[in-house]
Tab-separated table of C-alpha atoms and ligand atoms in Angstrom:
chain	number	residue	atom	x	y	z
A	888	MET	CA	-88.619	7.320	50.854
A	889	GLU	CA	-84.912	6.175	50.623
A	890	ASN	CA	-82.751	7.959	48.202
A	891	PHE	CA	-82.300	6.915	44.674
A	892	THR	CA	-80.710	7.817	41.341
A	893	PHE	CA	-83.144	7.369	38.242
A	894	HIS	CA	-81.915	6.968	34.847
A	895	ASN	CA	-83.746	4.887	31.861
A	896	PRO	CA	-81.437	5.144	29.159
A	897	THR	CA	-83.905	3.215	26.673
A	898	ARG	CA	-85.724	4.886	23.604
A	899	ILE	CA	-88.979	3.208	23.086
A	900	HIS	CA	-90.706	3.354	19.839
A	901	PHE	CA	-93.965	2.289	20.422
A	902	GLY	CA	-97.020	1.779	18.699
A	903	ARG	CA	-98.354	0.240	14.832
A	904	GLY	CA	-95.942	-0.001	12.233
A	905	GLN	CA	-93.099	0.997	14.476
A	906	ILE	CA	-90.425	-1.275	13.386
A	907	ALA	CA	-89.440	1.090	10.523
A	908	GLN	CA	-87.972	2.902	13.370
A	909	LEU	CA	-85.477	0.375	13.408
A	910	SER	CA	-83.378	1.818	10.039
A	911	SER	CA	-83.002	5.277	12.144
A	912	GLU	CA	-81.097	3.616	15.166
A	913	LEU	CA	-78.541	2.167	12.787
A	914	SER	CA	-75.477	3.868	11.517
A	915	ALA	CA	-73.367	3.523	8.856
A	916	ASP	CA	-70.711	1.377	10.003
A	917	SER	CA	-73.591	-0.989	12.216
A	918	ARG	CA	-72.509	-4.716	12.027
A	919	ILE	CA	-75.524	-6.510	13.717
A	920	LEU	CA	-76.070	-9.885	15.296
A	921	LEU	CA	-79.971	-10.561	14.896
A	922	LEU	CA	-80.879	-13.166	17.666
A	923	ALA	CA	-83.839	-14.643	17.689
A	924	GLY	CA	-86.068	-17.728	19.269
A	925	GLY	CA	-87.350	-20.948	17.628
A	926	GLY	CA	-89.286	-19.414	14.601
A	927	SER	CA	-92.576	-17.440	15.891
A	928	ILE	CA	-91.155	-13.879	13.930
A	929	ARG	CA	-91.181	-15.939	10.947
A	930	THR	CA	-94.811	-16.702	11.039
A	931	ASN	CA	-96.188	-13.870	12.072
A	932	GLY	CA	-94.595	-11.324	9.904
A	933	VAL	CA	-92.117	-9.536	12.118
A	934	TYR	CA	-88.764	-10.918	10.582
A	935	SER	CA	-89.578	-9.805	7.157
A	936	GLN	CA	-90.413	-6.475	8.721
A	937	VAL	CA	-87.345	-6.458	10.402
A	938	LYS	CA	-85.240	-7.634	7.452
A	939	ALA	CA	-86.774	-4.554	5.447
A	940	SER	CA	-85.783	-1.835	8.063
A	941	LEU	CA	-81.968	-3.520	8.278
A	942	GLY	CA	-81.549	-2.797	4.577
A	943	ALA	CA	-78.012	-3.796	3.497
A	944	HIS	CA	-76.630	-3.402	6.926
A	945	PRO	CA	-74.179	-6.601	7.340
A	946	THR	CA	-76.374	-8.853	9.547
A	947	PHE	CA	-75.703	-12.251	11.016
A	948	GLU	CA	-78.393	-14.672	12.394
A	949	LEU	CA	-78.523	-16.839	15.410
A	950	TRP	CA	-81.776	-18.516	15.639
A	951	GLY	CA	-82.789	-21.146	18.544
A	952	VAL	CA	-82.706	-19.116	22.008
A	953	GLU	CA	-85.059	-21.156	23.828
A	954	ALA	CA	-87.458	-20.018	26.324
A	955	ASN	CA	-85.489	-19.525	29.208
A	956	PRO	CA	-82.412	-18.640	27.440
A	957	ASP	CA	-79.709	-21.305	27.584
A	958	TYR	CA	-75.766	-20.529	28.265
A	959	ASP	CA	-74.757	-22.967	25.618
A	960	THR	CA	-76.727	-21.552	22.956
A	961	LEU	CA	-75.665	-18.462	23.541
A	962	MET	CA	-71.893	-18.961	23.663
A	963	LYS	CA	-72.467	-19.848	19.990
A	964	ALA	CA	-73.667	-16.305	19.759
A	965	VAL	CA	-70.774	-14.959	21.608
A	966	ASP	CA	-68.297	-16.598	19.508
A	967	LEU	CA	-69.955	-15.529	16.211
A	968	CYS	CA	-70.300	-11.671	17.524
A	969	ARG	CA	-66.344	-12.029	18.375
A	970	ARG	CA	-65.444	-13.314	14.992
A	971	GLU	CA	-67.418	-11.346	13.081
A	972	ARG	CA	-66.807	-7.867	14.901
A	973	VAL	CA	-70.606	-7.605	15.373
A	974	ASN	CA	-71.103	-3.950	17.016
A	975	LEU	CA	-75.067	-4.099	17.537
A	976	ILE	CA	-76.852	-7.284	19.061
A	977	LEU	CA	-80.478	-6.645	18.031
A	978	ALA	CA	-82.802	-9.127	19.935
A	979	VAL	CA	-86.263	-9.944	18.140
A	980	GLY	CA	-88.851	-11.891	20.351
A	981	GLY	CA	-90.028	-12.011	23.709
A	982	GLY	CA	-87.917	-11.752	26.831
A	983	SER	CA	-85.788	-15.152	26.493
A	984	VAL	CA	-84.393	-13.525	23.218
A	985	LEU	CA	-83.910	-10.286	24.984
A	986	ASP	CA	-82.103	-11.562	27.910
A	987	GLY	CA	-80.080	-13.643	25.933
A	988	ALA	CA	-78.756	-10.707	24.121
A	989	LYS	CA	-78.034	-8.932	27.028
A	990	PHE	CA	-75.892	-11.776	28.142
A	991	VAL	CA	-74.273	-11.998	24.949
A	992	ALA	CA	-73.290	-7.830	24.984
A	993	ALA	CA	-71.869	-8.481	28.273
A	994	ALA	CA	-69.751	-11.493	27.572
A	995	VAL	CA	-68.234	-10.437	24.136
A	996	PRO	CA	-65.600	-8.291	25.818
A	997	PHE	CA	-65.563	-10.022	29.278
A	998	LYS	CA	-62.047	-11.260	30.081
A	999	GLY	CA	-62.418	-14.782	31.712
A	1000	GLU	CA	-65.097	-17.390	31.940
A	1001	PRO	CA	-68.553	-15.441	30.982
A	1002	TRP	CA	-70.408	-18.073	33.445
A	1003	ASP	CA	-68.986	-15.831	35.990
A	1004	ILE	CA	-71.072	-12.978	35.205
A	1005	LEU	CA	-73.818	-15.111	36.488
A	1006	ALA	CA	-72.795	-17.285	39.265
A	1007	LYS	CA	-70.247	-14.996	40.953
A	1008	ASN	CA	-71.878	-11.958	40.196
A	1009	ALA	CA	-68.315	-10.918	38.234
A	1010	PRO	CA	-68.382	-6.910	37.479
A	1011	VAL	CA	-69.721	-6.177	33.801
A	1012	GLU	CA	-67.532	-3.304	33.117
A	1013	SER	CA	-68.898	-2.928	29.383
A	1014	ALA	CA	-71.240	-4.648	26.608
A	1015	LEU	CA	-71.732	-4.159	23.288
A	1016	PRO	CA	-75.051	-2.037	22.353
A	1017	ILE	CA	-78.306	-3.538	22.489
A	1018	GLY	CA	-81.337	-3.162	20.758
A	1019	ALA	CA	-84.967	-4.646	20.349
A	1020	VAL	CA	-87.832	-5.725	18.797
A	1021	LEU	CA	-90.289	-6.980	21.265
A	1022	THR	CA	-93.127	-9.518	20.448
A	1023	LEU	CA	-94.145	-10.544	24.005
A	1024	PRO	CA	-95.444	-8.101	26.718
A	1025	ALA	CA	-94.154	-9.499	30.305
A	1026	THR	CA	-90.642	-9.104	31.408
A	1027	GLY	CA	-89.991	-5.412	31.097
A	1028	SER	CA	-86.437	-6.564	29.689
A	1029	GLU	CA	-86.825	-4.219	27.030
A	1030	ALA	CA	-86.164	-1.397	29.484
A	1031	ASN	CA	-83.994	-2.570	32.103
A	1032	GLY	CA	-80.846	-3.720	32.793
A	1033	ALA	CA	-81.589	-7.183	34.167
A	1034	ALA	CA	-81.010	-10.830	32.143
A	1035	VAL	CA	-81.868	-14.320	33.500
A	1036	ILE	CA	-79.642	-17.246	32.009
A	1037	SER	CA	-80.499	-20.897	32.562
A	1038	ARG	CA	-77.517	-23.160	31.949
A	1039	ARG	CA	-79.542	-26.791	31.634
A	1040	ALA	CA	-76.213	-29.252	31.471
A	1041	ILE	CA	-75.806	-28.154	35.126
A	1042	GLY	CA	-79.344	-27.440	36.233
A	1043	GLU	CA	-79.054	-23.929	36.646
A	1044	LYS	CA	-81.016	-20.393	36.287
A	1045	LEU	CA	-79.277	-17.145	37.378
A	1046	ALA	CA	-79.913	-13.185	37.196
A	1047	PHE	CA	-77.189	-10.786	36.646
A	1048	LEU	CA	-77.981	-6.916	36.500
A	1049	SER	CA	-75.965	-4.376	34.881
A	1050	PRO	CA	-76.150	-0.613	33.767
A	1051	HIS	CA	-74.587	-1.650	30.558
A	1052	ILE	CA	-77.088	-3.884	29.508
A	1053	PHE	CA	-80.158	-1.468	28.993
A	1054	PRO	CA	-81.148	-1.767	25.595
A	1055	ARG	CA	-80.140	1.548	23.953
A	1056	PHE	CA	-83.559	1.343	22.106
A	1057	SER	CA	-86.878	-1.252	22.034
A	1058	ILE	CA	-89.381	-1.495	19.664
A	1059	ILE	CA	-92.906	-2.274	20.883
A	1060	ASP	CA	-95.568	-2.414	18.227
A	1061	PRO	CA	-98.652	-4.322	20.055
A	1062	GLU	CA	-100.127	-6.078	16.571
A	1063	THR	CA	-96.674	-8.113	16.715
A	1064	THR	CA	-98.425	-9.744	19.942
A	1065	PHE	CA	-101.450	-10.766	18.353
A	1066	SER	CA	-99.991	-14.230	17.239
A	1067	LEU	CA	-99.357	-15.145	20.653
A	1068	PRO	CA	-100.838	-18.179	22.193
A	1069	ALA	CA	-103.142	-17.396	25.419
A	1070	ARG	CA	-100.682	-19.482	27.398
A	1071	GLN	CA	-98.163	-16.800	26.436
A	1072	VAL	CA	-100.453	-13.871	27.135
A	1073	GLY	CA	-101.653	-14.958	30.284
A	1074	ASN	CA	-97.953	-15.583	31.286
A	1075	GLY	CA	-96.900	-12.250	30.224
A	1076	ILE	CA	-99.794	-10.668	32.258
A	1077	GLY	CA	-99.157	-12.856	35.369
A	1078	ASP	CA	-95.212	-11.648	35.262
A	1079	ALA	CA	-95.715	-8.177	35.156
A	1080	PHE	CA	-98.073	-8.143	37.640
A	1081	THR	CA	-95.363	-10.033	40.088
A	1082	HIS	CA	-92.859	-7.456	39.458
A	1083	VAL	CA	-95.206	-4.899	40.290
A	1084	MET	CA	-95.785	-6.976	43.494
A	1085	GLU	CA	-92.060	-7.549	44.105
A	1086	GLN	CA	-91.665	-3.540	44.224
A	1087	TYR	CA	-94.688	-2.557	45.896
A	1088	LEU	CA	-95.897	-5.210	48.446
A	1089	THR	CA	-93.170	-5.062	51.150
A	1090	TYR	CA	-93.544	-2.328	53.940
A	1091	PRO	CA	-94.258	1.474	53.634
A	1092	VAL	CA	-91.884	4.218	53.123
A	1093	ASN	CA	-94.139	7.130	52.055
A	1094	ALA	CA	-93.203	6.914	48.476
A	1095	GLU	CA	-96.646	8.155	47.572
A	1096	VAL	CA	-95.569	8.219	43.661
A	1097	GLN	CA	-94.207	4.857	43.877
A	1098	ASP	CA	-97.096	3.299	45.607
A	1099	ARG	CA	-99.982	4.691	43.387
A	1100	PHE	CA	-98.227	4.113	40.313
A	1101	ALA	CA	-97.742	0.669	41.244
A	1102	GLU	CA	-101.614	0.136	42.060
A	1103	SER	CA	-102.703	1.903	38.721
A	1104	ILE	CA	-100.295	-0.851	37.077
A	1105	LEU	CA	-102.042	-3.456	38.843
A	1106	ARG	CA	-105.343	-2.171	38.396
A	1107	ILE	CA	-104.751	-1.932	34.658
A	1108	LEU	CA	-103.437	-5.516	34.812
A	1109	VAL	CA	-106.691	-6.878	36.714
A	1110	GLU	CA	-109.022	-5.035	34.135
A	1111	VAL	CA	-107.090	-5.661	31.033
A	1112	GLY	CA	-105.998	-8.787	31.438
A	1113	PRO	CA	-109.043	-11.164	30.968
A	1114	LYS	CA	-110.390	-9.145	28.287
A	1115	THR	CA	-107.223	-9.367	26.174
A	1116	LEU	CA	-107.258	-12.827	26.420
A	1117	ALA	CA	-110.841	-13.144	25.406
A	1118	THR	CA	-110.571	-10.487	22.187
A	1119	PRO	CA	-106.493	-10.887	21.514
A	1120	THR	CA	-106.897	-8.690	18.171
A	1121	ASP	CA	-108.190	-5.510	20.123
A	1122	TYR	CA	-105.345	-3.478	19.405
A	1123	ASP	CA	-106.372	-1.036	22.299
A	1124	LEU	CA	-106.397	-3.694	24.882
A	1125	ARG	CA	-103.288	-5.219	23.626
A	1126	ALA	CA	-101.442	-1.849	23.621
A	1127	ASN	CA	-102.379	-1.176	27.299
A	1128	LEU	CA	-101.043	-4.480	28.355
A	1129	CYS	CA	-97.430	-4.221	26.447
A	1130	TRP	CA	-97.219	-0.572	28.025
A	1131	ALA	CA	-98.096	-2.094	31.648
A	1132	ALA	CA	-95.885	-4.615	31.287
A	1133	THR	CA	-92.829	-2.360	30.477
A	1134	TRP	CA	-93.528	0.068	33.054
A	1135	ALA	CA	-94.152	-2.970	35.639
A	1136	LEU	CA	-90.465	-3.540	35.458
A	1137	ASN	CA	-88.449	-0.275	33.850
A	1138	THR	CA	-87.164	0.271	37.206
A	1139	ALA	CA	-89.273	3.614	37.771
A	1140	ILE	CA	-91.621	2.175	40.675
A	1141	GLY	CA	-88.905	0.662	42.396
A	1142	MET	CA	-86.834	3.624	42.867
A	1143	GLY	CA	-86.650	4.421	46.434
A	1144	VAL	CA	-88.740	1.811	48.127
A	1145	PRO	CA	-87.673	-1.598	49.452
A	1146	GLN	CA	-87.921	-4.235	47.208
A	1147	ASP	CA	-88.922	-8.145	47.851
A	1148	TRP	CA	-88.020	-10.546	44.745
A	1149	ALA	CA	-88.243	-13.558	46.999
A	1150	SER	CA	-90.938	-15.081	44.454
A	1151	HIS	CA	-88.693	-14.748	41.714
A	1152	VAL	CA	-85.734	-16.267	43.409
A	1153	ILE	CA	-87.776	-19.055	44.438
A	1154	GLY	CA	-89.410	-19.291	40.910
A	1155	HIS	CA	-85.909	-19.508	39.218
A	1156	GLU	CA	-85.073	-22.791	41.230
A	1157	ILE	CA	-88.273	-24.307	40.303
A	1158	THR	CA	-87.954	-23.791	36.403
A	1159	ALA	CA	-84.353	-24.740	36.871
A	1160	LEU	CA	-85.518	-28.085	38.408
A	1161	HIS	CA	-88.941	-28.449	36.492
A	1162	GLY	CA	-88.481	-26.369	33.167
A	1163	MET	CA	-91.750	-24.550	34.416
A	1164	ASP	CA	-92.997	-21.450	32.660
A	1165	HIS	CA	-91.215	-18.594	34.309
A	1166	ALA	CA	-94.509	-16.995	35.137
A	1167	ARG	CA	-96.470	-20.149	36.180
A	1168	THR	CA	-93.858	-20.575	39.349
A	1169	LEU	CA	-94.627	-16.848	40.422
A	1170	ALA	CA	-98.303	-17.684	40.397
A	1171	ILE	CA	-97.672	-20.827	42.838
A	1172	VAL	CA	-95.065	-18.743	44.742
A	1173	LEU	CA	-96.486	-15.177	45.065
A	1174	PRO	CA	-99.842	-16.079	47.019
A	1175	SER	CA	-98.605	-18.613	49.324
A	1176	LEU	CA	-95.387	-15.960	50.289
A	1177	MET	CA	-98.344	-13.582	50.974
A	1178	ASN	CA	-99.510	-15.877	53.654
A	1179	VAL	CA	-96.562	-17.137	55.297
A	1180	GLN	CA	-95.214	-13.211	55.132
A	1181	GLN	CA	-98.132	-11.714	56.119
A	1182	GLN	CA	-97.313	-10.234	59.518
A	1183	ALA	CA	-94.141	-8.500	57.791
A	1184	LYS	CA	-96.136	-7.197	54.927
A	1185	ARG	CA	-99.455	-6.625	56.826
A	1186	GLN	CA	-99.534	-2.615	56.259
A	1187	LYS	CA	-99.111	-2.774	52.694
A	1188	ILE	CA	-101.224	-5.883	52.044
A	1189	LEU	CA	-104.296	-3.957	53.803
A	1190	GLN	CA	-103.354	-1.149	51.485
A	1191	TYR	CA	-103.452	-3.511	48.399
A	1192	GLY	CA	-106.259	-5.137	49.236
A	1193	ALA	CA	-108.278	-1.773	49.821
A	1194	ARG	CA	-106.877	0.172	46.445
A	1195	VAL	CA	-106.466	-2.588	44.590
A	1196	TRP	CA	-109.429	-4.810	45.280
A	1197	GLY	CA	-111.619	-2.459	47.217
A	1198	ILE	CA	-111.563	-4.670	50.357
A	1199	THR	CA	-112.319	-2.213	53.161
A	1200	GLU	CA	-114.966	-4.202	55.373
A	1201	GLY	CA	-114.235	-6.808	58.163
A	1202	SER	CA	-111.686	-7.062	60.667
A	1203	GLU	CA	-107.931	-6.818	59.641
A	1204	GLN	CA	-107.354	-10.483	59.456
A	1205	ALA	CA	-110.267	-11.036	57.170
A	1206	ARG	CA	-109.297	-8.424	54.793
A	1207	VAL	CA	-105.672	-9.751	54.779
A	1208	ASP	CA	-107.008	-13.079	54.184
A	1209	ALA	CA	-109.458	-11.953	51.555
A	1210	THR	CA	-106.840	-9.846	49.703
A	1211	ILE	CA	-104.421	-13.277	49.578
A	1212	ALA	CA	-107.508	-14.779	47.789
A	1213	LYS	CA	-108.109	-12.425	45.232
A	1214	THR	CA	-104.521	-12.352	44.375
A	1215	ARG	CA	-104.967	-16.034	43.806
A	1216	GLY	CA	-108.130	-16.146	41.771
A	1217	PHE	CA	-106.652	-13.261	39.633
A	1218	TYR	CA	-103.683	-15.699	38.693
A	1219	GLU	CA	-106.148	-18.654	38.407
A	1220	SER	CA	-108.353	-16.215	35.860
A	1221	ILE	CA	-105.855	-15.611	33.867
A	1222	GLY	CA	-104.963	-19.081	33.604
A	1223	LEU	CA	-101.937	-19.918	35.566
A	1224	LYS	CA	-102.819	-22.268	38.088
A	1225	THR	CA	-101.554	-21.631	41.573
A	1226	ARG	CA	-100.385	-24.918	43.381
A	1227	LEU	CA	-97.636	-27.327	42.854
A	1228	SER	CA	-99.885	-29.972	42.337
A	1229	ASP	CA	-101.907	-28.888	39.163
A	1230	TYR	CA	-98.679	-29.018	37.474
A	1231	GLY	CA	-97.859	-32.413	38.790
A	1232	ILE	CA	-95.014	-31.209	40.872
A	1233	ASP	CA	-94.123	-33.464	44.377
A	1234	VAL	CA	-94.074	-31.138	47.347
A	1235	ALA	CA	-90.730	-32.659	47.813
A	1236	VAL	CA	-89.288	-29.707	45.851
A	1237	ALA	CA	-89.949	-27.315	48.969
A	1238	ALA	CA	-86.754	-28.992	50.540
A	1239	ASN	CA	-84.869	-29.431	47.266
A	1240	VAL	CA	-85.276	-25.489	46.626
A	1241	ALA	CA	-84.472	-24.387	50.033
A	1242	ASN	CA	-81.545	-26.741	50.285
A	1243	ARG	CA	-80.263	-25.598	46.666
A	1244	LEU	CA	-80.531	-22.089	48.109
A	1245	ALA	CA	-78.727	-22.692	51.005
A	1246	ALA	CA	-75.878	-24.450	49.282
A	1247	ARG	CA	-75.431	-21.140	47.363
A	1248	GLY	CA	-75.348	-18.795	50.346
A	1249	VAL	CA	-78.484	-17.407	49.415
A	1250	THR	CA	-79.823	-17.518	53.061
A	1251	LYS	CA	-81.289	-13.906	53.623
A	1252	ILE	CA	-84.037	-13.076	51.079
A	1253	GLY	CA	-87.064	-10.552	50.667
A	1254	GLU	CA	-87.349	-6.869	51.380
A	1255	ARG	CA	-86.117	-7.575	55.233
A	1256	GLY	CA	-83.921	-10.602	54.562
A	1257	ASP	CA	-86.070	-12.427	56.966
A	1258	ILE	CA	-86.962	-15.192	54.330
A	1259	THR	CA	-84.523	-18.167	55.289
A	1260	PRO	CA	-84.163	-21.712	53.332
A	1261	GLU	CA	-86.778	-22.726	56.051
A	1262	THR	CA	-89.380	-20.244	55.397
A	1263	VAL	CA	-88.648	-20.899	51.475
A	1264	GLU	CA	-89.581	-24.739	52.358
A	1265	LYS	CA	-92.871	-23.694	54.512
A	1266	ILE	CA	-93.462	-21.072	51.474
A	1267	LEU	CA	-93.378	-24.129	49.111
A	1268	ARG	CA	-95.128	-26.512	51.558
A	1269	GLN	CA	-97.985	-24.309	51.718
A	1270	ALA	CA	-98.158	-24.031	47.927
A	1271	ALA	CA	-98.424	-28.150	47.584
B	2058	NZQ	O1	-88.991	-18.826	20.236
B	2058	NZQ	P1	-90.124	-18.356	19.463
B	2058	NZQ	O2	-90.558	-19.090	18.476
B	2058	NZQ	O3	-89.950	-17.041	19.310
B	2058	NZQ	O4	-91.610	-18.401	20.555
B	2058	NZQ	C1	-91.816	-17.777	21.983
B	2058	NZQ	C2	-91.508	-18.630	23.191
B	2058	NZQ	O5	-92.029	-20.237	22.813
B	2058	NZQ	C3	-93.005	-17.545	22.089
B	2058	NZQ	N1	-93.375	-16.098	21.462
B	2058	NZQ	C4	-92.981	-15.026	21.616
B	2058	NZQ	N2	-93.280	-13.848	20.958
B	2058	NZQ	C5	-94.092	-14.506	19.931
B	2058	NZQ	C6	-94.521	-16.116	20.416
B	2058	NZQ	N3	-95.269	-16.830	19.906
B	2058	NZQ	C7	-96.160	-16.075	19.008
B	2058	NZQ	N4	-96.115	-14.707	18.765
B	2058	NZQ	C8	-95.311	-13.866	19.355
B	2058	NZQ	N5	-95.586	-12.509	18.945
B	2058	NZQ	O6	-93.290	-17.512	23.145
B	2058	NZQ	C9	-92.627	-18.507	24.211
B	2058	NZQ	C10	-91.879	-17.615	25.398
B	2058	NZQ	O7	-91.334	-16.731	24.927
B	2058	NZQ	P2	-89.923	-16.290	26.140
B	2058	NZQ	O8	-89.371	-14.880	25.633
B	2058	NZQ	O9	-89.611	-17.145	26.849
B	2058	NZQ	O10	-91.163	-15.469	27.023
B	2058	NZQ	P3	-91.019	-14.190	28.201
B	2058	NZQ	O11	-91.070	-12.734	27.354
B	2058	NZQ	O12	-92.187	-14.716	29.340
B	2058	NZQ	O13	-89.787	-14.717	28.966
B	2058	NZQ	C11	-89.242	-15.118	29.896
B	2058	NZQ	C12	-87.991	-15.268	30.351
B	2058	NZQ	O14	-87.614	-13.838	30.760
B	2058	NZQ	C13	-87.045	-14.141	32.169
B	2058	NZQ	C14	-87.821	-15.034	32.624
B	2058	NZQ	O15	-87.151	-15.488	33.650
B	2058	NZQ	C15	-87.572	-15.932	31.124
B	2058	NZQ	O16	-86.001	-16.557	31.401
B	2058	NZQ	N6	-87.464	-12.872	32.740
B	2058	NZQ	C16	-86.584	-11.741	32.562
B	2058	NZQ	C17	-86.553	-10.189	33.357
B	2058	NZQ	C18	-86.051	-9.501	33.198
B	2058	NZQ	N7	-85.021	-9.564	32.024
B	2058	NZQ	O17	-86.339	-8.256	33.626
B	2058	NZQ	C19	-87.546	-10.487	34.349
B	2058	NZQ	C20	-88.460	-11.661	34.647
B	2058	NZQ	O18	-89.107	-11.560	35.810
B	2058	NZQ	C21	-87.902	-12.744	33.958
B	2058	NZQ	O19	-87.143	-13.822	35.217
B	2059	ZN	ZN1	-90.685	-12.533	36.287
């Protein structure tokens, strides 16, 4: 196991009715920006619960944060925060609203062009405090220090990390997710599943806690995922999905282990080019990446196949192939197609993505840094 320092500062209020806890998170001088998406929180009653809990605190609102939150929209929120001396950003919605809040929180005190935070990895030295009411189990953004921002005007989608953007608190009431369409539930299951794989399916470093924990989360997602899709208002199923998705990317299972993240890097390019849902890009990339990288990942693929899918019989190669097939089948079973052609995307995207990454100097990704633009092209060609 590699050395690590683990610190997750996010306080989580989990369960039915927990939006009421919001008031306990505010101080007398809180000036709040409520950041929201396209309106789902109005129709499912979350907004009225939040408003009731905010009481008389000065609250400004910015609606319209897109799925794959857009830089230009978020810069309006940055202006508002500066103008109104906002001192708490409250994200109410899914991962996109949360990521948007993180960017705004970092951009408000940032000296210089905020796009540099994403495009040039400009250091984030401080950020406004962030709180969240999460309505979509998927990204883990409610308990991590990552955000992914799109800029449609120039066709980019980029991520940044900072310890300053962990939410101070997050509220997760599984009942608020009952209103999700099946497509978004499937996306959430697939995204969480892939987050575990990015931190687990690398090479062994004798990290038993992280491995067994990762395998448990994967098994829970495999078991609970299809059930919660079939019975979307079963509280216990949904609660287990929500908590599994948080643990998939609250940084705990990634401590002291090598991490991959190539599927995400490649997937973000597909979203930037084709506007595709984040999780769908992952379902296209990961099975193909497992196939192309099967030598480098062999030991972990065999371990994952045995412990998550019970694949223990046959030659090593047969087990690897069966494990990749199971993974592909899982995505398909939760409604995520795994081929570019399923989404009407031409295989020309393979060279396009490879060239974009090369132009940005992203030439060595994956846990061993051995995924070059040529490998990226191969992975996407095999996903045609
Ligand atoms: O905009 P509204 O009206 O709220 O509708 C949203 C949106 O259309 C809707 N929705 C959310 N909660 C709902 C609901 N509809 C009904 N009932 C509810 N309870 O769902 C749609 C999708 O929402 P979005 O926030 O975009 O989805 P998700 O949570 O999957 O977030 C995706 C974004 O997160 C990034 C992705 O790249 C993408 O931009 N990620 C962030 C990560 C992180 N910060 O750690 C890690 C992930 O790998 C991911 O990259
Ligand atoms: Zn993801």
